[in-house]
Tab-separated table of C-alpha atoms in Angstrom:
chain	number	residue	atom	x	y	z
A	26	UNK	CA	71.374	-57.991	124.647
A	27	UNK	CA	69.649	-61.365	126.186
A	28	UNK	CA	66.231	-61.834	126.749
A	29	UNK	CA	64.425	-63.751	129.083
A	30	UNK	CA	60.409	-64.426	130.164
A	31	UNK	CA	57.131	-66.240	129.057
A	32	UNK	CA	54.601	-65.874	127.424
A	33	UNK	CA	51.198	-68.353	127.383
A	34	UNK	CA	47.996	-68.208	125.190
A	35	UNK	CA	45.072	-69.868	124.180
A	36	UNK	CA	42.495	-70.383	120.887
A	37	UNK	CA	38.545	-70.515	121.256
A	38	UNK	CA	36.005	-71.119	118.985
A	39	UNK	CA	32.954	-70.645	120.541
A	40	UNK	CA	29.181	-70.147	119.484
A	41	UNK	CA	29.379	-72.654	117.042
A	42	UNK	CA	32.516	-71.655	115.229
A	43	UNK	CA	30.954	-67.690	115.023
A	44	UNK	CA	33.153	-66.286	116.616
A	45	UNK	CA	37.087	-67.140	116.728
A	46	UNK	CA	39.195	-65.096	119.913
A	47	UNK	CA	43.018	-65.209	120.665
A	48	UNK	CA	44.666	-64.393	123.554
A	49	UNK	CA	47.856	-64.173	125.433
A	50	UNK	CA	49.876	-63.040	128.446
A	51	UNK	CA	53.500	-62.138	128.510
A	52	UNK	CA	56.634	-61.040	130.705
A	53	UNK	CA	59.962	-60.781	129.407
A	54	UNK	CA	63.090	-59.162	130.655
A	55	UNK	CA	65.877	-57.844	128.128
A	56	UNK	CA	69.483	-57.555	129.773
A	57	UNK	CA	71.701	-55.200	128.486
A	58	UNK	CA	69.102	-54.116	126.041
A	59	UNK	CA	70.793	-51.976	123.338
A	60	UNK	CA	69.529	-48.091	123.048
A	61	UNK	CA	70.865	-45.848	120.173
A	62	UNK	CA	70.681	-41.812	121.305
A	63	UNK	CA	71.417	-38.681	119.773
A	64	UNK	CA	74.632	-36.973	120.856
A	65	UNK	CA	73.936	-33.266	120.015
A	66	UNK	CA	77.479	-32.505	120.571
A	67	UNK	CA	79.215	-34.688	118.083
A	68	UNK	CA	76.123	-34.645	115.938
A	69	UNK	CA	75.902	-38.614	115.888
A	70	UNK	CA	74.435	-41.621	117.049
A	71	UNK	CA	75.712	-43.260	120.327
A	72	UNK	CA	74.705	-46.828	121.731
A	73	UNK	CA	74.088	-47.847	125.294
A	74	UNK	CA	73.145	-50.960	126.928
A	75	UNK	CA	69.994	-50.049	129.340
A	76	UNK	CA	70.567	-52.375	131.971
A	77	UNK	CA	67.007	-54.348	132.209
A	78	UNK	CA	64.160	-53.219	130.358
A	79	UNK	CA	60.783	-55.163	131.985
A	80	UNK	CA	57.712	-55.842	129.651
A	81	UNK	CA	54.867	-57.136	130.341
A	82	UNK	CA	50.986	-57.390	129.333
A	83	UNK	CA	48.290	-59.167	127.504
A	84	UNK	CA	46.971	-59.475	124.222
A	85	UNK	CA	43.425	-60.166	123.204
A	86	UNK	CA	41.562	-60.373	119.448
A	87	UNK	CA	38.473	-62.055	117.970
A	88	UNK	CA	36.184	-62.104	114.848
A	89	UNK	CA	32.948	-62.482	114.547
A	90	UNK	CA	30.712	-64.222	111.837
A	91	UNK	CA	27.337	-64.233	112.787
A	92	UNK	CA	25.219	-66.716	110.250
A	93	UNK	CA	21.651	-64.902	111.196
A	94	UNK	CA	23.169	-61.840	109.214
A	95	UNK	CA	24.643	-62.817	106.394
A	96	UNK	CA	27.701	-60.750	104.622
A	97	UNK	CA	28.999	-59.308	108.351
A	98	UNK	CA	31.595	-59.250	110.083
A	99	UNK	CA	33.150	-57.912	112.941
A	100	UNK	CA	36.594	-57.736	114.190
A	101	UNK	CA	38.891	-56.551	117.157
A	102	UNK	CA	41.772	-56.800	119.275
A	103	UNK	CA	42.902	-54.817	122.677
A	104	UNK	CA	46.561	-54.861	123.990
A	105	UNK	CA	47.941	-53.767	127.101
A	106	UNK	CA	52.104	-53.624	127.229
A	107	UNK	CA	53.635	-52.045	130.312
A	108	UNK	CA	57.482	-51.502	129.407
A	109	UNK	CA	59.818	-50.011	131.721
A	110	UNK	CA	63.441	-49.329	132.877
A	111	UNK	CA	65.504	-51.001	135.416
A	112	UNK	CA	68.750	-50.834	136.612
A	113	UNK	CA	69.641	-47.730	133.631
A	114	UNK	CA	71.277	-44.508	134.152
A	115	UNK	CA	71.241	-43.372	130.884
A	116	UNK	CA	72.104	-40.129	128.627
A	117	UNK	CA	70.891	-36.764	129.410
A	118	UNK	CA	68.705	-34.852	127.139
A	119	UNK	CA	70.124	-31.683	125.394
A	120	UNK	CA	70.240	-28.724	127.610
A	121	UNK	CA	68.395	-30.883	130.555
A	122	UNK	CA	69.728	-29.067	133.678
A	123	UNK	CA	70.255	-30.644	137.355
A	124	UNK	CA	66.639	-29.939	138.270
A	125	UNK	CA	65.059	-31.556	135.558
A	126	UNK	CA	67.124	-34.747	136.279
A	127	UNK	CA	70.315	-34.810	134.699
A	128	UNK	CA	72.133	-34.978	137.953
A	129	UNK	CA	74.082	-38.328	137.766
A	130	UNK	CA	77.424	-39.481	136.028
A	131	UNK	CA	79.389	-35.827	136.968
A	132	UNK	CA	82.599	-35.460	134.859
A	133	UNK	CA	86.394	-35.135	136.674
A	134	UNK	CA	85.692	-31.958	137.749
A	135	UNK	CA	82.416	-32.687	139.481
A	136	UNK	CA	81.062	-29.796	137.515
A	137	UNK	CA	78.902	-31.414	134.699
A	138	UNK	CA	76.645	-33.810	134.855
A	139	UNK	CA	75.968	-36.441	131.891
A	140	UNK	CA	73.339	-38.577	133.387
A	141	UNK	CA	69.919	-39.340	134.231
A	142	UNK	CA	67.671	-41.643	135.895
A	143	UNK	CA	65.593	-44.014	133.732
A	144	UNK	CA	64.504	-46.616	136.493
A	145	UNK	CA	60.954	-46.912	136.546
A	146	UNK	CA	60.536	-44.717	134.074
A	147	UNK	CA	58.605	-46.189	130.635
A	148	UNK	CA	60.200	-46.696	127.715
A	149	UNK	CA	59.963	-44.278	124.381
A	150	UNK	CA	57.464	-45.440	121.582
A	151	UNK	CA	55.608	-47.839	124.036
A	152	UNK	CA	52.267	-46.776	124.270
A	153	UNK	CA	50.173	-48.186	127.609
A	154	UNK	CA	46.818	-49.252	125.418
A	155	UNK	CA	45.783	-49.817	122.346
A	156	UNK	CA	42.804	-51.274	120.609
A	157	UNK	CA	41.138	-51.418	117.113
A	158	UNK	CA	37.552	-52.333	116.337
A	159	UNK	CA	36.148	-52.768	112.782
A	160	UNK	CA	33.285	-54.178	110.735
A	161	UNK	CA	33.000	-55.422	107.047
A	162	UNK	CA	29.542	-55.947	104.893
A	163	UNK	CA	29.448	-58.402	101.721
A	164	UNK	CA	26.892	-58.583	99.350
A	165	UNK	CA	26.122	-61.005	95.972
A	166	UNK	CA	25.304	-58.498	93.371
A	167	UNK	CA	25.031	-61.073	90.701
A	168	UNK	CA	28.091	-61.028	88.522
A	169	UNK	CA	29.734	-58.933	90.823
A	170	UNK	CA	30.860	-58.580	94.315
A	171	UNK	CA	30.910	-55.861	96.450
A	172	UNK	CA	32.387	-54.937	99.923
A	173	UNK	CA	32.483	-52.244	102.387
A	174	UNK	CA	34.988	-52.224	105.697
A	175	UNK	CA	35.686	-49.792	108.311
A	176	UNK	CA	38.028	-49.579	111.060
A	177	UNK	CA	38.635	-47.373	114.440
A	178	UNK	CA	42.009	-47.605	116.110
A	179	UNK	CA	42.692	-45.896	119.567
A	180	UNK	CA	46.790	-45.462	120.776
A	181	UNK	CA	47.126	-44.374	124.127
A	182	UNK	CA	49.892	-41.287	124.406
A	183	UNK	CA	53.913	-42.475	124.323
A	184	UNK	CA	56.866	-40.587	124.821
A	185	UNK	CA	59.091	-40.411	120.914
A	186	UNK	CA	61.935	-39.377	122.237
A	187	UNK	CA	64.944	-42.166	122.840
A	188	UNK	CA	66.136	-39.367	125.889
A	189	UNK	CA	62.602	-39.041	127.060
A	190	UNK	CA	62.236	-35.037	126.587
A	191	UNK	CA	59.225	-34.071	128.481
A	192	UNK	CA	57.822	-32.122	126.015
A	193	UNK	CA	58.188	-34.891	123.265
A	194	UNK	CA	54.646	-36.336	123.862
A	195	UNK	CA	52.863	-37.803	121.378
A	196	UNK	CA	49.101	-37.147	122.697
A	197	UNK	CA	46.696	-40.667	122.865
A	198	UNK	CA	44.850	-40.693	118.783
A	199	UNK	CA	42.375	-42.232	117.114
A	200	UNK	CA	42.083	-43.049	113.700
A	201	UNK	CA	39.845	-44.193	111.374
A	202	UNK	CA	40.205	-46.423	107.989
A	203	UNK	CA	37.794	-47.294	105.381
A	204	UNK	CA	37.239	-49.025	101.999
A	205	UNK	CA	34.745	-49.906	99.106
A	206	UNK	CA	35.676	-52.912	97.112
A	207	UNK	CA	33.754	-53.770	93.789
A	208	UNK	CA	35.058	-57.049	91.745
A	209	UNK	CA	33.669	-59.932	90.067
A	210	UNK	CA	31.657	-62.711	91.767
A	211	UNK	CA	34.458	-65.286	90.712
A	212	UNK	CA	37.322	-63.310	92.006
A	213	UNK	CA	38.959	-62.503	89.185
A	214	UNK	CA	39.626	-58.857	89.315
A	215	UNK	CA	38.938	-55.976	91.975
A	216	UNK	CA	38.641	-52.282	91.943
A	217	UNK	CA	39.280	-50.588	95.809
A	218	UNK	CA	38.559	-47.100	96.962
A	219	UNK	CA	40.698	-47.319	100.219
A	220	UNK	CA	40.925	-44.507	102.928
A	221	UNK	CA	43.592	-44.011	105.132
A	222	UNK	CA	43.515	-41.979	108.470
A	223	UNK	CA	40.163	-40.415	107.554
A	224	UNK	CA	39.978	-38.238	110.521
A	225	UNK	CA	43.231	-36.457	109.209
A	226	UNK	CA	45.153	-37.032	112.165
A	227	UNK	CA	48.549	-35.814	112.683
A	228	UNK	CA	51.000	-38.180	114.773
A	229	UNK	CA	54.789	-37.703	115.300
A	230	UNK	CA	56.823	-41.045	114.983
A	231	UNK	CA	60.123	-40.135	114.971
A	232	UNK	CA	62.258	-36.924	116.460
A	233	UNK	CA	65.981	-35.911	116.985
A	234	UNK	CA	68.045	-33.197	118.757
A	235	UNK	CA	69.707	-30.883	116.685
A	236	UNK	CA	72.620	-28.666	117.982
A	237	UNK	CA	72.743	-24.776	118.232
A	238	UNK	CA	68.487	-25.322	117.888
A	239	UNK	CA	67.802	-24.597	122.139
């Protein structure tokens, strides 16, 4: 697996050092890029190379310290990837019948077919957009300090599934974090209430074929 492309970027701080913002633009090209998929047959783990596998996108973050209010800040970042296939004629999914695709790489007999297109197609766990925007407030409170943050993320949907099953979608979510910090003003100790995923939401990372499941 090689890898070739570029990537360029640049630092700002502007309005008087207030706000800070990042950002970068990429393209890279992995030959022969390695991809491990389920074999529901043998019940184990086979690895491909996937020809060419094209990403490509941009990057942007920034925080914000505005002096006028004192104790906030804000935060943020966007990124846009665009991965896809090339040149790959990959492993059919289990039970993925000529119609659905898996119409390439026909054994001896011409009978049975073991592959499928992935060309153009985008690669699994590689969602299109993603951003996160959050806030934080400090305040003085004498001998103590105290702090509350909040953050919303946003993932676009992505396909889980090394084989790309169809119905192995993992919808576009948005979740939210939180936490209240108390401590003292020198720093010397800190007590956190931190939330994770407040908005309960449920999100599939990972999935395999089993056999004799349908």
């Amino acid at each position: 697996e090689t890898a070739k492309g570029f990537e360029i970027g640049a630092h700002a701080a502007l309005l008087d050092r207030q706000l800070r913002l990042n950002a970068a633009v990429y393209d890279y090209d992995y030959d022969d890029l390695q991809v491990q998929f389920y074999e529901p047959v043998t019940a184990g783990q086979v690895v491909s190379n996937a020809g060419t596998l094209n990403t490509k996108g941009f990057e942007v973050d920034f925080n914000f310290e505005p002096r006028s209010l004192d104790g906030l800040s804000f935060r943020g970042a966007y990124a846009y990837n665009k991965a896809k296939y090339q040149n790959f004629i990959g492993q059919c999914f289990g039970g993925q019948t000529p119609a659905q695709g898996c119409n390439l790489l026909p054994n001896a007999a011409n009978t049975v077919f073991n592959g499928q297109l992935y060309s153009g197609r985008t690669a699994p766990k590689a969602p299109k957009h993603s951003w996160k925007l959050g806030g934080t407030y400090e305040a003085d409170l004498g001998a103590l300090a105290a702090s509350v943050s909040l953050d919303v993320a946003h993932t676009s949907k992505y396909n889980y599934t090394d084989a790309l099953i169809p119905e192995a979608v993992q919808k576009g979510f948005t979740r939210l974090d939180g936490s209240i910090t108390l401590g003292s003003s020198e720093d010397t100790w800190k007590v956190s209430l931190i939330g994770r995923n407040l908005t309960n939401e449920t999100i599939v990372t990972s999935a395999n074929e089993f056999p004799f499941t349908g």
